[in-house]
Amino acid sequence: MPLIEARNLPRHVGIIMDGNGRWAERRREDRSAGHRAGSSSVRRIVRVSRRIGIEALTLYAFSFQNWARPGEEVDSLMALLHDYLLSERAEILEQGIRLAAVGELDSLPEPVRMLLDALCAASAHNSRMTLTLALSYGGQEEIACVARQFAREARAGTLDPEHIDAHLFASRLPSQRVGAPDLIIRTGGETRLSNFLLFGSAYAELFFSDRLWPEFSEADLFEAIASYQGRQRRFGQVVEY
Ligand code: IPE
Ligand code: IPE
Ligand code: MG
């Protein structure tokens, strides 16, 4: 297991959980089997993140663009999400995890939405770690939504357009409620953000892993954190070497 320092942990980690489909293909199984295996990875990584003291974990579970996948695959993902929310309820509450969700949640099937809202409400006072599920989420869509709100408020005369700046944007973006991500991990070998946390990722450290999400282990998470801890964050400034 790679060694990590207890100090200097990334406060907020975002994960683009990619590679379920390829994992299944390699085993000659259908894609839904890959998503099922991916769901076990979620359990594993949530547990270890909480244990080591990560304050906020944001998991990209379903993108706004993923709705365009074949209906069968979307249905299987929604069914898995439903099962996850049912089976993890007790553990999330016992472990002091606060569940939150970002994205166009109105598009989720009603039974999923109900379970999600109930668990978010029931866990709202937990403070050990905030687990945010990005569902039907798109970074561009999220920014456009806030821009629309600003335009409405400016038209109504309740917002001076001159007051719109990056801070005001950050304060309105749901994905930024837990602050900007310090570390973004993408599994599955692709080196792109695919519309994840576009605003907050401005100064995030990026870690790309070739591991497919269903096989992403505790050791892989530690490797990503160790890499993060070896970097110097400069935020555009000059720092002494
Ligand atoms: C990630 O795995 C899960 C979702 C996007 C919902 P993929 O389904 O994208 O797996 P690959 O990239 O096809 O292997
Ligand atoms: C990103 O993966 C979305 C999630 C992990 C939920 P995709 O598989 O949808 O992204 P692309 O298509 O490779 O960019
Ligand atoms: Mg993919």
PDB file of C-alpha atoms and ligand atoms in Angstrom:
ATOM      1  CA  MET A   1       0.000   0.000   0.000  1.00  0.00           C
ATOM      2  CA  PRO A   2       1.542   3.382  -0.962  1.00  0.00           C
ATOM      3  CA  LEU A   3       2.218   5.524   2.114  1.00  0.00           C
ATOM      4  CA  ILE A   4       0.267   8.727   2.565  1.00  0.00           C
ATOM      5  CA  GLU A   5       0.677  11.507   5.120  1.00  0.00           C
ATOM      6  CA  ALA A   6      -2.185  12.081   7.537  1.00  0.00           C
ATOM      7  CA  ARG A   7      -1.557  15.804   7.199  1.00  0.00           C
ATOM      8  CA  ASN A   8      -1.920  17.361   3.788  1.00  0.00           C
ATOM      9  CA  LEU A   9      -4.818  15.163   2.712  1.00  0.00           C
ATOM     10  CA  PRO A  10      -6.882  16.547  -0.162  1.00  0.00           C
ATOM     11  CA  ARG A  11      -9.951  18.011   1.547  1.00  0.00           C
ATOM     12  CA  HIS A  12     -12.264  17.390  -1.395  1.00  0.00           C
ATOM     13  CA  VAL A  13     -11.713  14.502  -3.825  1.00  0.00           C
ATOM     14  CA  GLY A  14     -13.740  14.108  -7.027  1.00  0.00           C
ATOM     15  CA  ILE A  15     -13.767  10.835  -8.945  1.00  0.00           C
ATOM     16  CA  ILE A  16     -14.754  10.219 -12.564  1.00  0.00           C
ATOM     17  CA  MET A  17     -15.636   6.554 -12.252  1.00  0.00           C
ATOM     18  CA  ASP A  18     -14.957   5.343 -15.792  1.00  0.00           C
ATOM     19  CA  GLY A  19     -14.329   1.953 -17.368  1.00  0.00           C
ATOM     20  CA  ASN A  20     -17.253  -0.217 -16.248  1.00  0.00           C
ATOM     21  CA  GLY A  21     -18.222  -1.085 -19.817  1.00  0.00           C
ATOM     22  CA  ARG A  22     -14.704  -2.094 -20.854  1.00  0.00           C
ATOM     23  CA  TRP A  23     -14.301  -4.178 -17.713  1.00  0.00           C
ATOM     24  CA  ALA A  24     -17.443  -6.111 -18.661  1.00  0.00           C
ATOM     25  CA  GLU A  25     -16.418  -6.455 -22.312  1.00  0.00           C
ATOM     26  CA  ARG A  26     -13.098  -7.975 -21.300  1.00  0.00           C
ATOM     27  CA  ARG A  27     -14.986 -10.612 -19.367  1.00  0.00           C
ATOM     28  CA  ARG A  28     -17.481 -11.078 -22.201  1.00  0.00           C
ATOM     29  CA  GLU A  29     -20.300  -9.933 -19.985  1.00  0.00           C
ATOM     30  CA  ASP A  30     -22.846  -7.257 -20.736  1.00  0.00           C
ATOM     31  CA  ARG A  31     -22.263  -3.658 -19.742  1.00  0.00           C
ATOM     32  CA  SER A  32     -24.736  -3.819 -16.880  1.00  0.00           C
ATOM     33  CA  ALA A  33     -22.487  -6.413 -15.195  1.00  0.00           C
ATOM     34  CA  GLY A  34     -19.717  -3.827 -15.354  1.00  0.00           C
ATOM     35  CA  HIS A  35     -21.921  -1.232 -13.705  1.00  0.00           C
ATOM     36  CA  ARG A  36     -22.860  -3.738 -10.977  1.00  0.00           C
ATOM     37  CA  ALA A  37     -19.186  -4.386 -10.272  1.00  0.00           C
ATOM     38  CA  GLY A  38     -18.643  -0.615 -10.316  1.00  0.00           C
ATOM     39  CA  SER A  39     -21.196  -0.246  -7.587  1.00  0.00           C
ATOM     40  CA  SER A  40     -19.083  -2.475  -5.301  1.00  0.00           C
ATOM     41  CA  SER A  41     -16.122  -0.219  -6.001  1.00  0.00           C
ATOM     42  CA  VAL A  42     -18.204   2.739  -4.853  1.00  0.00           C
ATOM     43  CA  ARG A  43     -18.838   1.019  -1.485  1.00  0.00           C
ATOM     44  CA  ARG A  44     -15.142   0.232  -1.068  1.00  0.00           C
ATOM     45  CA  ILE A  45     -13.903   3.720  -1.932  1.00  0.00           C
ATOM     46  CA  VAL A  46     -16.551   5.508   0.158  1.00  0.00           C
ATOM     47  CA  ARG A  47     -15.571   3.418   3.200  1.00  0.00           C
ATOM     48  CA  VAL A  48     -11.839   4.012   2.918  1.00  0.00           C
ATOM     49  CA  SER A  49     -12.261   7.721   2.125  1.00  0.00           C
ATOM     50  CA  ARG A  50     -14.282   8.204   5.279  1.00  0.00           C
ATOM     51  CA  ARG A  51     -11.836   6.140   7.313  1.00  0.00           C
ATOM     52  CA  ILE A  52      -8.778   8.189   6.342  1.00  0.00           C
ATOM     53  CA  GLY A  53     -10.536  11.498   6.918  1.00  0.00           C
ATOM     54  CA  ILE A  54     -11.436  12.878   3.480  1.00  0.00           C
ATOM     55  CA  GLU A  55     -13.976  15.635   4.185  1.00  0.00           C
ATOM     56  CA  ALA A  56     -15.776  15.622   0.859  1.00  0.00           C
ATOM     57  CA  LEU A  57     -16.011  12.993  -1.862  1.00  0.00           C
ATOM     58  CA  THR A  58     -17.843  13.761  -5.113  1.00  0.00           C
ATOM     59  CA  LEU A  59     -18.541  10.796  -7.362  1.00  0.00           C
ATOM     60  CA  TYR A  60     -19.469  11.247 -11.024  1.00  0.00           C
ATOM     61  CA  ALA A  61     -22.033   8.483 -11.334  1.00  0.00           C
ATOM     62  CA  PHE A  62     -24.118   9.563 -14.342  1.00  0.00           C
ATOM     63  CA  SER A  63     -23.571  12.470 -16.681  1.00  0.00           C
ATOM     64  CA  PHE A  64     -26.185  14.637 -18.361  1.00  0.00           C
ATOM     65  CA  GLN A  65     -24.832  13.223 -21.646  1.00  0.00           C
ATOM     66  CA  ASN A  66     -25.173   9.621 -20.426  1.00  0.00           C
ATOM     67  CA  TRP A  67     -28.955   9.864 -20.966  1.00  0.00           C
ATOM     68  CA  ALA A  68     -28.160   9.389 -24.680  1.00  0.00           C
ATOM     69  CA  ARG A  69     -26.930   5.815 -24.085  1.00  0.00           C
ATOM     70  CA  PRO A  70     -29.186   2.902 -25.107  1.00  0.00           C
ATOM     71  CA  GLY A  71     -32.364   2.789 -22.997  1.00  0.00           C
ATOM     72  CA  GLU A  72     -31.495  -0.633 -21.646  1.00  0.00           C
ATOM     73  CA  GLU A  73     -28.195   0.595 -20.208  1.00  0.00           C
ATOM     74  CA  VAL A  74     -29.775   3.730 -18.722  1.00  0.00           C
ATOM     75  CA  ASP A  75     -32.460   1.560 -17.097  1.00  0.00           C
ATOM     76  CA  SER A  76     -29.872  -0.762 -15.601  1.00  0.00           C
ATOM     77  CA  LEU A  77     -27.902   2.199 -14.217  1.00  0.00           C
ATOM     78  CA  MET A  78     -31.034   3.670 -12.649  1.00  0.00           C
ATOM     79  CA  ALA A  79     -31.940   0.285 -11.157  1.00  0.00           C
ATOM     80  CA  LEU A  80     -28.455   0.002  -9.667  1.00  0.00           C
ATOM     81  CA  LEU A  81     -28.672   3.488  -8.232  1.00  0.00           C
ATOM     82  CA  HIS A  82     -32.001   2.564  -6.658  1.00  0.00           C
ATOM     83  CA  ASP A  83     -30.470  -0.579  -5.126  1.00  0.00           C
ATOM     84  CA  TYR A  84     -27.425   1.326  -3.917  1.00  0.00           C
ATOM     85  CA  LEU A  85     -29.543   3.894  -2.111  1.00  0.00           C
ATOM     86  CA  LEU A  86     -31.556   1.131  -0.443  1.00  0.00           C
ATOM     87  CA  SER A  87     -28.675  -1.115   0.539  1.00  0.00           C
ATOM     88  CA  GLU A  88     -26.310   1.645   1.712  1.00  0.00           C
ATOM     89  CA  ARG A  89     -28.851   3.610   3.725  1.00  0.00           C
ATOM     90  CA  ALA A  90     -28.009   2.041   7.084  1.00  0.00           C
ATOM     91  CA  GLU A  91     -24.254   2.265   6.593  1.00  0.00           C
ATOM     92  CA  ILE A  92     -24.340   5.872   5.414  1.00  0.00           C
ATOM     93  CA  LEU A  93     -26.340   6.877   8.479  1.00  0.00           C
ATOM     94  CA  GLU A  94     -24.259   4.800  10.923  1.00  0.00           C
ATOM     95  CA  GLN A  95     -20.976   6.096   9.576  1.00  0.00           C
ATOM     96  CA  GLY A  96     -21.946   9.734   9.940  1.00  0.00           C
ATOM     97  CA  ILE A  97     -21.854  10.376   6.186  1.00  0.00           C
ATOM     98  CA  ARG A  98     -23.901  13.233   4.797  1.00  0.00           C
ATOM     99  CA  LEU A  99     -25.313  12.360   1.384  1.00  0.00           C
ATOM    100  CA  ALA A 100     -25.868  15.087  -1.197  1.00  0.00           C
ATOM    101  CA  ALA A 101     -26.626  15.086  -4.924  1.00  0.00           C
ATOM    102  CA  VAL A 102     -25.921  17.515  -7.747  1.00  0.00           C
ATOM    103  CA  GLY A 103     -27.213  17.520 -11.320  1.00  0.00           C
ATOM    104  CA  GLU A 104     -30.576  17.727 -13.054  1.00  0.00           C
ATOM    105  CA  LEU A 105     -32.225  15.559 -10.431  1.00  0.00           C
ATOM    106  CA  ASP A 106     -35.753  16.142 -11.769  1.00  0.00           C
ATOM    107  CA  SER A 107     -34.872  13.844 -14.673  1.00  0.00           C
ATOM    108  CA  LEU A 108     -34.286  10.843 -12.390  1.00  0.00           C
ATOM    109  CA  PRO A 109     -37.023   8.194 -12.191  1.00  0.00           C
ATOM    110  CA  GLU A 110     -39.474   8.982  -9.380  1.00  0.00           C
ATOM    111  CA  PRO A 111     -38.590   5.994  -7.135  1.00  0.00           C
ATOM    112  CA  VAL A 112     -34.880   6.877  -7.317  1.00  0.00           C
ATOM    113  CA  ARG A 113     -35.601  10.531  -6.632  1.00  0.00           C
ATOM    114  CA  MET A 114     -37.698   9.631  -3.581  1.00  0.00           C
ATOM    115  CA  LEU A 115     -35.013   7.404  -2.041  1.00  0.00           C
ATOM    116  CA  LEU A 116     -32.342   9.979  -2.800  1.00  0.00           C
ATOM    117  CA  ASP A 117     -34.266  12.886  -1.258  1.00  0.00           C
ATOM    118  CA  ALA A 118     -35.114  10.815   1.816  1.00  0.00           C
ATOM    119  CA  LEU A 119     -31.528   9.748   2.431  1.00  0.00           C
ATOM    120  CA  CYS A 120     -30.158  13.254   1.817  1.00  0.00           C
ATOM    121  CA  ALA A 121     -32.646  14.605   4.366  1.00  0.00           C
ATOM    122  CA  ALA A 122     -32.022  11.825   6.909  1.00  0.00           C
ATOM    123  CA  SER A 123     -28.256  12.292   6.734  1.00  0.00           C
ATOM    124  CA  ALA A 124     -28.266  16.099   6.530  1.00  0.00           C
ATOM    125  CA  HIS A 125     -26.877  16.571  10.030  1.00  0.00           C
ATOM    126  CA  ASN A 126     -24.020  14.096   9.633  1.00  0.00           C
ATOM    127  CA  SER A 127     -20.592  15.660   9.471  1.00  0.00           C
ATOM    128  CA  ARG A 128     -17.940  12.950   9.171  1.00  0.00           C
ATOM    129  CA  MET A 129     -17.781  13.168   5.361  1.00  0.00           C
ATOM    130  CA  THR A 130     -19.988  14.645   2.652  1.00  0.00           C
ATOM    131  CA  LEU A 131     -20.599  12.178  -0.154  1.00  0.00           C
ATOM    132  CA  THR A 132     -21.975  13.977  -3.201  1.00  0.00           C
ATOM    133  CA  LEU A 133     -23.361  11.950  -6.078  1.00  0.00           C
ATOM    134  CA  ALA A 134     -23.202  13.756  -9.415  1.00  0.00           C
ATOM    135  CA  LEU A 135     -26.289  12.422 -11.193  1.00  0.00           C
ATOM    136  CA  SER A 136     -27.603  13.621 -14.533  1.00  0.00           C
ATOM    137  CA  TYR A 137     -24.783  16.101 -13.990  1.00  0.00           C
ATOM    138  CA  GLY A 138     -22.973  18.272 -16.498  1.00  0.00           C
ATOM    139  CA  GLY A 139     -20.533  21.029 -15.597  1.00  0.00           C
ATOM    140  CA  GLN A 140     -21.606  23.185 -18.556  1.00  0.00           C
ATOM    141  CA  GLU A 141     -25.284  22.677 -17.759  1.00  0.00           C
ATOM    142  CA  GLU A 142     -24.654  23.619 -14.114  1.00  0.00           C
ATOM    143  CA  ILE A 143     -22.896  26.861 -15.103  1.00  0.00           C
ATOM    144  CA  ALA A 144     -25.631  27.705 -17.636  1.00  0.00           C
ATOM    145  CA  CYS A 145     -28.268  27.193 -14.951  1.00  0.00           C
ATOM    146  CA  VAL A 146     -26.611  29.689 -12.623  1.00  0.00           C
ATOM    147  CA  ALA A 147     -26.166  32.155 -15.507  1.00  0.00           C
ATOM    148  CA  ARG A 148     -29.917  31.868 -16.152  1.00  0.00           C
ATOM    149  CA  GLN A 149     -30.655  32.649 -12.486  1.00  0.00           C
ATOM    150  CA  PHE A 150     -28.370  35.692 -12.625  1.00  0.00           C
ATOM    151  CA  ALA A 151     -30.108  36.961 -15.770  1.00  0.00           C
ATOM    152  CA  ARG A 152     -33.525  36.598 -14.143  1.00  0.00           C
ATOM    153  CA  GLU A 153     -32.382  38.450 -11.035  1.00  0.00           C
ATOM    154  CA  ALA A 154     -30.786  41.218 -13.097  1.00  0.00           C
ATOM    155  CA  ARG A 155     -34.018  41.604 -15.071  1.00  0.00           C
ATOM    156  CA  ALA A 156     -36.006  41.766 -11.839  1.00  0.00           C
ATOM    157  CA  GLY A 157     -33.599  44.393 -10.540  1.00  0.00           C
ATOM    158  CA  THR A 158     -32.422  42.331  -7.553  1.00  0.00           C
ATOM    159  CA  LEU A 159     -28.888  41.782  -8.871  1.00  0.00           C
ATOM    160  CA  ASP A 160     -26.438  44.328 -10.214  1.00  0.00           C
ATOM    161  CA  PRO A 161     -24.640  42.664 -13.174  1.00  0.00           C
ATOM    162  CA  GLU A 162     -21.443  44.433 -12.059  1.00  0.00           C
ATOM    163  CA  HIS A 163     -21.483  42.249  -8.944  1.00  0.00           C
ATOM    164  CA  ILE A 164     -21.237  39.011 -10.895  1.00  0.00           C
ATOM    165  CA  ASP A 165     -17.787  37.547 -10.357  1.00  0.00           C
ATOM    166  CA  ALA A 166     -16.142  34.168  -9.805  1.00  0.00           C
ATOM    167  CA  HIS A 167     -16.915  34.263  -6.076  1.00  0.00           C
ATOM    168  CA  LEU A 168     -20.597  34.865  -6.671  1.00  0.00           C
ATOM    169  CA  PHE A 169     -20.660  32.027  -9.225  1.00  0.00           C
ATOM    170  CA  ALA A 170     -18.962  29.684  -6.773  1.00  0.00           C
ATOM    171  CA  SER A 171     -21.462  30.564  -4.070  1.00  0.00           C
ATOM    172  CA  ARG A 172     -24.364  29.596  -6.349  1.00  0.00           C
ATOM    173  CA  LEU A 173     -23.049  26.408  -7.950  1.00  0.00           C
ATOM    174  CA  PRO A 174     -24.444  23.332  -6.175  1.00  0.00           C
ATOM    175  CA  SER A 175     -21.276  21.323  -6.820  1.00  0.00           C
ATOM    176  CA  GLN A 176     -19.264  24.019  -5.021  1.00  0.00           C
ATOM    177  CA  ARG A 177     -21.184  23.740  -1.744  1.00  0.00           C
ATOM    178  CA  VAL A 178     -18.354  21.586  -0.424  1.00  0.00           C
ATOM    179  CA  GLY A 179     -15.722  23.857  -1.970  1.00  0.00           C
ATOM    180  CA  ALA A 180     -13.551  23.269  -5.019  1.00  0.00           C
ATOM    181  CA  PRO A 181     -12.056  19.803  -5.478  1.00  0.00           C
ATOM    182  CA  ASP A 182      -8.393  19.529  -4.491  1.00  0.00           C
ATOM    183  CA  LEU A 183      -7.868  16.270  -6.359  1.00  0.00           C
ATOM    184  CA  ILE A 184      -9.770  14.830  -9.317  1.00  0.00           C
ATOM    185  CA  ILE A 185      -9.163  11.184 -10.147  1.00  0.00           C
ATOM    186  CA  ARG A 186     -10.271   9.597 -13.405  1.00  0.00           C
ATOM    187  CA  THR A 187     -10.121   5.849 -13.830  1.00  0.00           C
ATOM    188  CA  GLY A 188     -10.333   3.954 -17.111  1.00  0.00           C
ATOM    189  CA  GLY A 189      -7.359   5.490 -18.902  1.00  0.00           C
ATOM    190  CA  GLU A 190      -8.967   8.484 -20.620  1.00  0.00           C
ATOM    191  CA  THR A 191      -7.350  11.831 -19.900  1.00  0.00           C
ATOM    192  CA  ARG A 192     -10.308  14.192 -20.058  1.00  0.00           C
ATOM    193  CA  LEU A 193     -12.839  15.733 -17.690  1.00  0.00           C
ATOM    194  CA  SER A 194     -15.991  14.808 -19.667  1.00  0.00           C
ATOM    195  CA  ASN A 195     -17.987  17.730 -18.238  1.00  0.00           C
ATOM    196  CA  PHE A 196     -17.195  17.030 -14.566  1.00  0.00           C
ATOM    197  CA  LEU A 197     -16.901  19.948 -12.075  1.00  0.00           C
ATOM    198  CA  LEU A 198     -15.770  22.373 -14.782  1.00  0.00           C
ATOM    199  CA  PHE A 199     -15.878  25.470 -12.618  1.00  0.00           C
ATOM    200  CA  GLY A 200     -14.361  23.942  -9.503  1.00  0.00           C
ATOM    201  CA  SER A 201     -11.599  22.081 -11.321  1.00  0.00           C
ATOM    202  CA  ALA A 202      -9.749  25.331 -12.141  1.00  0.00           C
ATOM    203  CA  TYR A 203      -6.895  24.539  -9.721  1.00  0.00           C
ATOM    204  CA  ALA A 204      -7.591  20.888  -8.946  1.00  0.00           C
ATOM    205  CA  GLU A 205      -4.723  18.423  -9.169  1.00  0.00           C
ATOM    206  CA  LEU A 206      -5.557  15.758 -11.752  1.00  0.00           C
ATOM    207  CA  PHE A 207      -4.713  12.069 -11.469  1.00  0.00           C
ATOM    208  CA  PHE A 208      -5.409   9.660 -14.309  1.00  0.00           C
ATOM    209  CA  SER A 209      -5.381   5.941 -13.622  1.00  0.00           C
ATOM    210  CA  ASP A 210      -5.431   3.176 -16.215  1.00  0.00           C
ATOM    211  CA  ARG A 211      -7.293   0.984 -13.770  1.00  0.00           C
ATOM    212  CA  LEU A 212     -10.905   0.324 -14.790  1.00  0.00           C
ATOM    213  CA  TRP A 213     -13.369   1.511 -12.133  1.00  0.00           C
ATOM    214  CA  PRO A 214     -14.564  -1.961 -11.017  1.00  0.00           C
ATOM    215  CA  GLU A 215     -10.990  -2.854 -10.134  1.00  0.00           C
ATOM    216  CA  PHE A 216     -10.006   0.453  -8.521  1.00  0.00           C
ATOM    217  CA  SER A 217      -8.789  -0.502  -5.044  1.00  0.00           C
ATOM    218  CA  GLU A 218      -7.870   1.160  -1.768  1.00  0.00           C
ATOM    219  CA  ALA A 219      -4.220   0.959  -2.851  1.00  0.00           C
ATOM    220  CA  ASP A 220      -5.059   2.825  -6.072  1.00  0.00           C
ATOM    221  CA  LEU A 221      -6.740   5.580  -4.078  1.00  0.00           C
ATOM    222  CA  PHE A 222      -3.681   5.801  -1.834  1.00  0.00           C
ATOM    223  CA  GLU A 223      -1.458   6.025  -4.912  1.00  0.00           C
ATOM    224  CA  ALA A 224      -3.516   8.979  -6.174  1.00  0.00           C
ATOM    225  CA  ILE A 225      -3.350  10.708  -2.787  1.00  0.00           C
ATOM    226  CA  ALA A 226       0.398  10.081  -2.514  1.00  0.00           C
ATOM    227  CA  SER A 227       0.838  11.658  -5.951  1.00  0.00           C
ATOM    228  CA  TYR A 228      -1.247  14.650  -4.823  1.00  0.00           C
ATOM    229  CA  GLN A 229       0.888  15.014  -1.707  1.00  0.00           C
ATOM    230  CA  GLY A 230       4.038  15.144  -3.809  1.00  0.00           C
ATOM    231  CA  ARG A 231       2.867  18.140  -5.823  1.00  0.00           C
ATOM    232  CA  GLN A 232       3.310  21.843  -5.240  1.00  0.00           C
ATOM    233  CA  ARG A 233       0.125  23.836  -5.706  1.00  0.00           C
ATOM    234  CA  ARG A 234       0.869  27.362  -6.828  1.00  0.00           C
ATOM    235  CA  PHE A 235      -2.507  28.885  -7.762  1.00  0.00           C
ATOM    236  CA  GLY A 236      -0.789  31.120 -10.280  1.00  0.00           C
ATOM    237  CA  GLN A 237       1.652  32.547  -7.773  1.00  0.00           C
ATOM    238  CA  VAL A 238       5.401  32.423  -7.374  1.00  0.00           C
ATOM    239  CA  VAL A 239       6.506  30.046  -4.664  1.00  0.00           C
ATOM    240  CA  GLU A 240      10.057  29.497  -3.418  1.00  0.00           C
ATOM    241  CA  TYR A 241      11.559  26.180  -4.425  1.00  0.00           C
TER     242      TYR A 241
HETATM  243  C1  IPE B   1     -18.573   4.624 -16.334  1.00  0.00           C
HETATM  244  O1  IPE B   1     -18.289   3.522 -17.106  1.00  0.00           O
HETATM  245  C2  IPE B   1     -19.994   4.638 -15.825  1.00  0.00           C
HETATM  246  C3  IPE B   1     -20.845   5.615 -16.478  1.00  0.00           C
HETATM  247  C4  IPE B   1     -20.471   6.469 -17.375  1.00  0.00           C
HETATM  248  C5  IPE B   1     -22.226   5.628 -16.088  1.00  0.00           C
HETATM  249  P1  IPE B   1     -18.595   3.471 -18.671  1.00  0.00           P
HETATM  250  O2  IPE B   1     -19.953   2.856 -18.846  1.00  0.00           O
HETATM  251  O3  IPE B   1     -18.423   4.775 -19.312  1.00  0.00           O
HETATM  252  O4  IPE B   1     -17.488   2.436 -19.134  1.00  0.00           O
HETATM  253  P2  IPE B   1     -16.616   2.495 -20.464  1.00  0.00           P
HETATM  254  O5  IPE B   1     -15.970   3.843 -20.505  1.00  0.00           O
HETATM  255  O6  IPE B   1     -17.544   2.277 -21.595  1.00  0.00           O
HETATM  256  O7  IPE B   1     -15.630   1.385 -20.282  1.00  0.00           O
HETATM  257  C1  IPE B   2     -17.834  10.166 -17.711  1.00  0.00           C
HETATM  258  O1  IPE B   2     -17.615   9.009 -18.391  1.00  0.00           O
HETATM  259  C2  IPE B   2     -19.130  10.081 -16.953  1.00  0.00           C
HETATM  260  C3  IPE B   2     -19.123   9.245 -15.762  1.00  0.00           C
HETATM  261  C4  IPE B   2     -18.099   8.590 -15.302  1.00  0.00           C
HETATM  262  C5  IPE B   2     -20.364   9.176 -15.055  1.00  0.00           C
HETATM  263  P1  IPE B   2     -18.081   8.798 -19.914  1.00  0.00           P
HETATM  264  O2  IPE B   2     -17.729   7.412 -20.261  1.00  0.00           O
HETATM  265  O3  IPE B   2     -19.507   9.192 -20.046  1.00  0.00           O
HETATM  266  O4  IPE B   2     -17.200   9.878 -20.675  1.00  0.00           O
HETATM  267  P2  IPE B   2     -16.628   9.858 -22.168  1.00  0.00           P
HETATM  268  O5  IPE B   2     -17.792   9.548 -23.068  1.00  0.00           O
HETATM  269  O6  IPE B   2     -15.564   8.820 -22.238  1.00  0.00           O
HETATM  270  O7  IPE B   2     -16.067  11.218 -22.359  1.00  0.00           O
HETATM  271 MG    MG B   3     -16.824   5.672 -20.215  1.00  0.00          MG
END
